[in-house]
Every structure is written in C-alpha cells, then in structure tokens.
CSV table of C-alpha atoms in Angstrom, one decimal:
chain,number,residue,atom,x,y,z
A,1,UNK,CA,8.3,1.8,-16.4
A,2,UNK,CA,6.6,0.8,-19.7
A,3,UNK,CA,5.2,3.4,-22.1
A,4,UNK,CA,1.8,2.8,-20.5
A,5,UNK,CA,3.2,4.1,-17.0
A,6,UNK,CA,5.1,7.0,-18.2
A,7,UNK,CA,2.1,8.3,-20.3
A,8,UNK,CA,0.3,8.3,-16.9
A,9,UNK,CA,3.5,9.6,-14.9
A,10,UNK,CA,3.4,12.5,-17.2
A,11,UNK,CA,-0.1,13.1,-16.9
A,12,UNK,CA,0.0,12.8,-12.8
A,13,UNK,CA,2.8,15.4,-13.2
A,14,UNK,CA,0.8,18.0,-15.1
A,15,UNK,CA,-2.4,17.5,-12.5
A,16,UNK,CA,-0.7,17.0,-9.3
A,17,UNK,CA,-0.5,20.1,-7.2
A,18,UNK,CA,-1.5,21.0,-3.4
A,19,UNK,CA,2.3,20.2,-2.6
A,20,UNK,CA,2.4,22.1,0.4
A,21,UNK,CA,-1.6,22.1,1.1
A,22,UNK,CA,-1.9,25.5,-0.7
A,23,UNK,CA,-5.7,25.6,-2.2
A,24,UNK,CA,-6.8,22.6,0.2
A,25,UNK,CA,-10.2,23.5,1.7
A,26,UNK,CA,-10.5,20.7,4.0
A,27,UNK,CA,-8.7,20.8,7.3
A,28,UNK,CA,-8.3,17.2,7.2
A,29,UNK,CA,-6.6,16.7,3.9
A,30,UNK,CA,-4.7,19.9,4.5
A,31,UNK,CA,-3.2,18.9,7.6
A,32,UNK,CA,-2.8,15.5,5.9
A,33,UNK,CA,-0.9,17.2,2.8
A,34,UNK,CA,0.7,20.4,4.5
A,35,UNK,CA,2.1,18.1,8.0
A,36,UNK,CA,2.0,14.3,7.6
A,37,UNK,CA,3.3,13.8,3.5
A,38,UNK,CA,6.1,16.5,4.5
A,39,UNK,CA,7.4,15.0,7.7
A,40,UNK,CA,10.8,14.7,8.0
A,41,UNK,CA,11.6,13.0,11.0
A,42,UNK,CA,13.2,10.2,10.5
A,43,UNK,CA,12.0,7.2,13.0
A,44,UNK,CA,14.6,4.3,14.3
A,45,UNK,CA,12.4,2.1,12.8
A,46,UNK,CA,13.5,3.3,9.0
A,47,UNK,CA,17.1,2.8,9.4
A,48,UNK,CA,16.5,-1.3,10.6
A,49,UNK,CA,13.7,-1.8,7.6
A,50,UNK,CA,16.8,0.2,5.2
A,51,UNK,CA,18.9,-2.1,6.5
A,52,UNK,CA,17.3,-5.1,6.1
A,53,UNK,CA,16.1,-4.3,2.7
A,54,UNK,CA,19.7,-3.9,1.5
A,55,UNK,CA,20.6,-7.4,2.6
A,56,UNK,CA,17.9,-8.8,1.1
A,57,UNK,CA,18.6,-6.5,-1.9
A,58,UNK,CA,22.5,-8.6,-1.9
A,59,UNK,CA,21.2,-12.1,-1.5
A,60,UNK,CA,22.2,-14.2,-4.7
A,61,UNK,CA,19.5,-17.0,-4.0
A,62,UNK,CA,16.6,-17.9,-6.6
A,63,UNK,CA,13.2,-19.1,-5.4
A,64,UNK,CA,10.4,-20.3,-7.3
A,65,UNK,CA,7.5,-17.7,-7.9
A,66,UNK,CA,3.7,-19.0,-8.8
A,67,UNK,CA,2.3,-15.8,-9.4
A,68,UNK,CA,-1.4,-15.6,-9.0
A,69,UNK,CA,-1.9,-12.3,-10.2
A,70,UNK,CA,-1.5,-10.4,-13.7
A,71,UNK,CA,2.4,-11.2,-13.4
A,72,UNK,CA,5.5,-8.6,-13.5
A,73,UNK,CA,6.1,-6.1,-16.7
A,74,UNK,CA,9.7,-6.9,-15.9
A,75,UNK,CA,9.9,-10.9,-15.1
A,76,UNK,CA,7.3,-13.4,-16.1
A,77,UNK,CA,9.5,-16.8,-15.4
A,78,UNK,CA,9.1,-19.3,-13.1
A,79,UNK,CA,12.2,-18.9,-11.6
A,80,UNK,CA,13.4,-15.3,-9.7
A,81,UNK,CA,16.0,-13.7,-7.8
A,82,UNK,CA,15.7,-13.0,-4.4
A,83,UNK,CA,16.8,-9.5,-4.8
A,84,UNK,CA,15.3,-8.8,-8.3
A,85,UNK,CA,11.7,-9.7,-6.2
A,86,UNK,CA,12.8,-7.2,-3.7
A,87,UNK,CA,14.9,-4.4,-6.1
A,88,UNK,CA,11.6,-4.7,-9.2
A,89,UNK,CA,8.5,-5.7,-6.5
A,90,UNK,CA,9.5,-4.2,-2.6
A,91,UNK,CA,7.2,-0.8,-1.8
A,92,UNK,CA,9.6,2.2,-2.6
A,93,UNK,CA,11.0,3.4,0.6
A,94,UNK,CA,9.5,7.2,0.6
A,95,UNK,CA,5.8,5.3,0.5
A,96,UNK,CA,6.7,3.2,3.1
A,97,UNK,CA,7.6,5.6,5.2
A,98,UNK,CA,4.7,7.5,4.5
A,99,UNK,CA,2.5,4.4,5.1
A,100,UNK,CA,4.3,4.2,8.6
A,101,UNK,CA,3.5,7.7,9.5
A,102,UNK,CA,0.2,7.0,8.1
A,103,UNK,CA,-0.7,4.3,10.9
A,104,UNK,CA,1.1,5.9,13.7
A,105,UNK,CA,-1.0,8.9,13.3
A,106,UNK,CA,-4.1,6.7,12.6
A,107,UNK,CA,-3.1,4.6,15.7
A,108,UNK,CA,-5.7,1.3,13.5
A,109,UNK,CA,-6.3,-1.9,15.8
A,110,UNK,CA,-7.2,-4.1,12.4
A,111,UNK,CA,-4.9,-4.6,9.5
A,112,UNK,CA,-5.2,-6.2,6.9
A,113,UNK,CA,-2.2,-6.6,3.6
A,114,UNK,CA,-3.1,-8.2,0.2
A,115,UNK,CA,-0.2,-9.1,-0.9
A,116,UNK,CA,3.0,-9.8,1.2
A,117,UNK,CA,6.0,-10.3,-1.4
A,118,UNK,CA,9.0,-10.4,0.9
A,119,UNK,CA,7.7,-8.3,3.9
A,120,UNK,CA,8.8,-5.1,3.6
A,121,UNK,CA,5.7,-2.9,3.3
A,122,UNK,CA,4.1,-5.1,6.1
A,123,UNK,CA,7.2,-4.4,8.0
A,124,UNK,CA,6.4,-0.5,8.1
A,125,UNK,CA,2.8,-1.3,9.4
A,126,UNK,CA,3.4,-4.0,12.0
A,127,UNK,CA,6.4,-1.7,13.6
A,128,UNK,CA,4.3,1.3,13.2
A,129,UNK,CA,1.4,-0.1,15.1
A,130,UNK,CA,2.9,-2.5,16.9
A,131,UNK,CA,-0.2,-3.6,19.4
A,132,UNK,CA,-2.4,-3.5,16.1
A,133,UNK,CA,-3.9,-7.3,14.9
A,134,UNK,CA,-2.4,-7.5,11.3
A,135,UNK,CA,-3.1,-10.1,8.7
A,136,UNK,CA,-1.2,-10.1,5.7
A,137,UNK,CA,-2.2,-12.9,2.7
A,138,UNK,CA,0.8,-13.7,0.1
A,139,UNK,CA,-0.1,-16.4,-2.7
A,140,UNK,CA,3.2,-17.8,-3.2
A,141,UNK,CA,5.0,-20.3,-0.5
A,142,UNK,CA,8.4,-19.6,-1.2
A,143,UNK,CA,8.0,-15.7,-1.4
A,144,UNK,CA,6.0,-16.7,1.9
A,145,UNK,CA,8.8,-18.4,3.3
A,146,UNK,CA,10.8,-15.5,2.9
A,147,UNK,CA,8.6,-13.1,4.6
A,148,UNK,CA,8.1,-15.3,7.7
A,149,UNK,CA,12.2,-14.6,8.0
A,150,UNK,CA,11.7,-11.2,7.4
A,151,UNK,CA,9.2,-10.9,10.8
A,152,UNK,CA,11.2,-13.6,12.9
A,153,UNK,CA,14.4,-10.7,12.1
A,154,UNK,CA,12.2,-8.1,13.4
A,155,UNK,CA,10.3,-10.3,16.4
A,156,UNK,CA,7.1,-9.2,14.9
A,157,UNK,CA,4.6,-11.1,17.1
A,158,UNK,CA,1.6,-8.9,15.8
A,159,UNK,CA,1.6,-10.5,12.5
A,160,UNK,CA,-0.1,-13.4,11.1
A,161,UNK,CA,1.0,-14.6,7.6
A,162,UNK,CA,-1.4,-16.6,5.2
A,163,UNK,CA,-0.5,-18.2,2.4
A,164,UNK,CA,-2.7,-18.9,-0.3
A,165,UNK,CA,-4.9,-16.8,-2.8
A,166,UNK,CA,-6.7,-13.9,-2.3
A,167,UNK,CA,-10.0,-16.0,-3.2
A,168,UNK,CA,-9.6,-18.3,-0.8
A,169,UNK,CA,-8.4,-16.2,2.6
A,170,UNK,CA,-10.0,-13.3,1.8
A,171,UNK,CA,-13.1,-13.7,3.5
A,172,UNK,CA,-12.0,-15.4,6.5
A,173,UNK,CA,-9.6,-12.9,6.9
A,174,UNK,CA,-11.6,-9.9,7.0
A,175,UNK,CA,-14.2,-12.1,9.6
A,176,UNK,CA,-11.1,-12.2,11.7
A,177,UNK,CA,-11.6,-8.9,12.4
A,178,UNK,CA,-13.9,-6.7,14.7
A,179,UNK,CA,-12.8,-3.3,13.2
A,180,UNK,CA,-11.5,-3.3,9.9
A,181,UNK,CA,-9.2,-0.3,10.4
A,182,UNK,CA,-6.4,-0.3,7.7
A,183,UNK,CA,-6.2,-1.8,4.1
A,184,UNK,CA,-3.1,-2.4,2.0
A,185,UNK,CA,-3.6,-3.8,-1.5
A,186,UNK,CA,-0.9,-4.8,-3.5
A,187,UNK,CA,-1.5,-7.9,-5.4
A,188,UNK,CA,-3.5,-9.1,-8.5
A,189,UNK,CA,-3.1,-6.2,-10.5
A,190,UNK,CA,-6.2,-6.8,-12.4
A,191,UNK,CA,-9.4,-4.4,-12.8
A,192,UNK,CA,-11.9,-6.8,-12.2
A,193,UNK,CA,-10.5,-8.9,-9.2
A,194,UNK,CA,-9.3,-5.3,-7.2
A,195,UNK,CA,-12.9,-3.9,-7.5
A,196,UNK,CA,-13.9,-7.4,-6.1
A,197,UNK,CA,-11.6,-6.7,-3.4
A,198,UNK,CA,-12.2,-3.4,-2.2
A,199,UNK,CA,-15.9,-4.6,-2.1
A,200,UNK,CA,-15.6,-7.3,0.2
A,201,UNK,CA,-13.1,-4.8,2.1
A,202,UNK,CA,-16.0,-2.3,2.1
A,203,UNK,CA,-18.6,-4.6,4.1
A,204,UNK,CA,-16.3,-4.4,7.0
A,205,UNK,CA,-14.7,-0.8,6.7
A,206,UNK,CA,-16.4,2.1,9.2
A,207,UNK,CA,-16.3,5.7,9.4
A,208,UNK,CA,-12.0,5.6,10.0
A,209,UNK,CA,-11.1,2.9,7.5
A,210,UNK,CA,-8.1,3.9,5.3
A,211,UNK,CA,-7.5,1.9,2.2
A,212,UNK,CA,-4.1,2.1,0.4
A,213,UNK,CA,-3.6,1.1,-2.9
A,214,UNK,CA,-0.3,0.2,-4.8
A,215,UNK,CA,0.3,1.0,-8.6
A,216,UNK,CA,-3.0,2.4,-9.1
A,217,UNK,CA,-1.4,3.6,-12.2
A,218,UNK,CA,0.3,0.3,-13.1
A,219,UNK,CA,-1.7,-0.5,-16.5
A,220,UNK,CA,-5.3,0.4,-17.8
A,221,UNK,CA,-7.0,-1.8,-16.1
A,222,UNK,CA,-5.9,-0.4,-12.2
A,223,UNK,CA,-6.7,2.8,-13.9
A,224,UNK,CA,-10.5,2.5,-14.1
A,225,UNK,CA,-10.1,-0.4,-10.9
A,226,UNK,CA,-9.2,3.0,-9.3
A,227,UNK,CA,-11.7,5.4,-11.4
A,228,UNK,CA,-14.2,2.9,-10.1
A,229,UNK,CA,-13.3,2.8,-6.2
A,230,UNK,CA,-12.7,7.5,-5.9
A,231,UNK,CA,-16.1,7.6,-7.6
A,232,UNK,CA,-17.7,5.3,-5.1
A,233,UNK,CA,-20.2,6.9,-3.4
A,234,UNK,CA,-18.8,5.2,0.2
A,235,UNK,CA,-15.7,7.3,-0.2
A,236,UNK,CA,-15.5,10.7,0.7
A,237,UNK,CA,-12.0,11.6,0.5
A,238,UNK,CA,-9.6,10.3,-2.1
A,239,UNK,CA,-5.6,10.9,-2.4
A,240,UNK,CA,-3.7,10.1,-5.7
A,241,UNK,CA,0.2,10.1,-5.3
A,242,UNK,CA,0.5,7.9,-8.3
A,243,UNK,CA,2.2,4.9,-6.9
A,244,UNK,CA,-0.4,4.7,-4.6
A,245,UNK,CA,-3.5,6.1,-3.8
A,246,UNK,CA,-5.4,6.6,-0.8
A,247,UNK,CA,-9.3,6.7,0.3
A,248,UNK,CA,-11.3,7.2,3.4
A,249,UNK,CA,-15.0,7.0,4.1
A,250,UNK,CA,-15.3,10.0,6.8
A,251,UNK,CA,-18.4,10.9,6.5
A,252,UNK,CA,-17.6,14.1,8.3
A,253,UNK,CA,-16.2,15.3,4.8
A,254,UNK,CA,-17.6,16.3,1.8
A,255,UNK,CA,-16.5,14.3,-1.0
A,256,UNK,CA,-12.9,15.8,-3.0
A,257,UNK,CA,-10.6,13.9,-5.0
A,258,UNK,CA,-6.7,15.5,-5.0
A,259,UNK,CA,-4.0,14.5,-7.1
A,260,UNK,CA,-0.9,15.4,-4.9
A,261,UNK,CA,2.3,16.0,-5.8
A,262,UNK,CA,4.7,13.8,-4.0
C-alpha cells in the first residue's frame, strides 16, 4: 500500500461496521452481510483455483506488459514477472471467494469482466456459474496469452476472452448480451474512464444487475469514480469492503450505503 491507501484503510476501519448484520434494516443486505460474507464452506472449486494460483505464483518467466490503464504503484516497466503480475495484480483469494459465492447465489446468465490479468478472478466466476455466457476483455496480448492457459487448465468452455482495450470492445461486448447480469471491473484505474464504464454498463443492467468493483479505494480518483457511481440515483443498494465494492439497482429497496467490515 502507498500512504494514499493506508489513509483510506484506516478510515474504512473506523466506519466499517455491520460485521455480523447487527443494525442492518434490510433483509436483503442483512442476509447478504449476516449469511453469504460469513460462509465458510469451503467449495472444491477453491482448492484447484489455490492451486493453480501457486504455480503461477512459482513461474520464473517474464512477459511483456502494455498497460492501458493508469499503471501499477508497484511496477511501471515494460517488462514483468509472471508471478510478480499474479503475487502484486491477482484478486485476493478471500474476495474471490466471496465473488464465487456471490454468483452461485445470484445464479447470473450474462457476465461480463473488465480486465482479465492472468485469469484468476474470471476463474471464480466462470466455475461458479458454469452454464453462464461470460466475456471477459484484457488489453494486453501476452497477459492474454496467459489467461487463455489459465481456462484451457480448467476446460472453461463458458468463456470468451478479448483482447484489446476497453474502448474498443466494450460496446460490442455488452450488445453480446441479452441480460446483462454480472459486472466485474478491474482495469483502468482512472476516475474519468470508470464512470464512463459503469455508464455504458448501466444501459444494459436490469433490476438484478450486480456490479463489482476492484480497488475502489486504490487512489483519489477511484475514490470519487466510486463517490460518483453509490450516489447514482440507478443504485439502490451499495456495499463498500474496501478492496472492492458492490452495487445493485433493486428497485424493491430503498436506497442505503454500508461500509462493512470484512
């Protein structure tokens, strides 16, 4: 973390509460808070993506990065390691797992991932939902290149991987769809081009859309990109667990914004 990001871990840590879903009005959120963040169980599935995280986490191979975003705190060079990308850049396991339980409560027919990096986050969606149609757009061929062997490992058929920019596959992406059910961002950390984003996102999303974004608290500008998307008025219910945060547009709920402790 830079000083930025412990400034706003320290902050989160003073306003987070409803750990168990004490002082949750909503049945919704509470079951959400009280039942699904606090599962335990621990699903086959995990101990494969573990495993295959560690290996990548051992390779000693270099690739060539183009990064089309605002770049890493940690590593701005052209040229990275295979399992500094995955070690620095990879979705921490307990909000993967979370995302998992996520879509196999949700049970969402349309995915859609900004932002691929090596595949581990799209692994805990495609496995989760295995029968769902997920598209998931990285920027960079090579990290690409190692994503597409991440999926042939796990014989994810569900899965189509584009690479290019977010600029230029966005929009066909999303037209792929007929029910934009699930949203990942994690890519172009930038205020300006995530509001763009969720926009576009937003002209497909319906009543049981769920948006997750990654490192909402990553620098000042995902702070107000965030600020921007709980105080849309399309969102009803919004869920910050610091490294990510999470929105729905039920319209069935009144709108409430919870920092959780997680």
């Amino acid at each position: 973390m830079d000083w930025f990001q412990v400034k706003s871990f320290l902050k989160y840590k003073i306003k987070s509460r409803y750990w168990k879903g004490f002082g949750i009005h909503s049945p919704f959120v509470f079951d959400l808070v009280a039942n699904l963040f606090r599962e335990k169980h621990q699903y086959y599935d995990f101990r494969k993506i573990d495993a295959w995280r560690r290996a990548l986490e051992r390779s000693n191979g270099y690739i060539e990065v183009v990064d089309y975003g605002a770049g890493s705190l940690v590593n701005r060079s052209g040229s990275r390691k295979i399992s500094d990308i995955v070690g620095k850049g990879s979705l921490p396991k307990k909000y993967g797992e979370l995302i998992f339980r996520i879509v196999s409560k949700f049970k969402p027919n349309g995915i859609l991932e900004l932002g691929t990096s090596v595949g581990i986050s799209t692994l805990y969606m495609g496995l989760a939902r295995k029968s769902a149609k997920l598209i998931t757009i990285e920027g960079c061929k090579n990290i690409a290149k190692v994503a597409k062997s991440t999926f042939d490992e796990f014989d994810l058929k569900n899965v189509l991987l584009v690479n290019g920019t977010f600029d230029e596959h966005l929009s066909d992406s999303i037209e792929k769809f007929q029910s934009l059910d699930f949203v990942f961002i994690d890519g172009n950390h930038q205020k300006d081009a995530t509001i763009k984003y969720y926009n576009q996102l937003c002209e497909k999303a319906n009543n049981d859309t769920i948006i997750v974004l990654d490192d909402i608290h990553w620098s000042p500008g995902m702070e107000k990109a965030w600020e921007y998307i709980i105080n849309d008025l399309r969102v009803t219910v919004s869920i910050d667990l610091f490294r990510i945060g999470i929105v729905f547009f039920r319209r069935e709920n009144t709108k409430a914004h919870y920092i959780v402790r997680f």
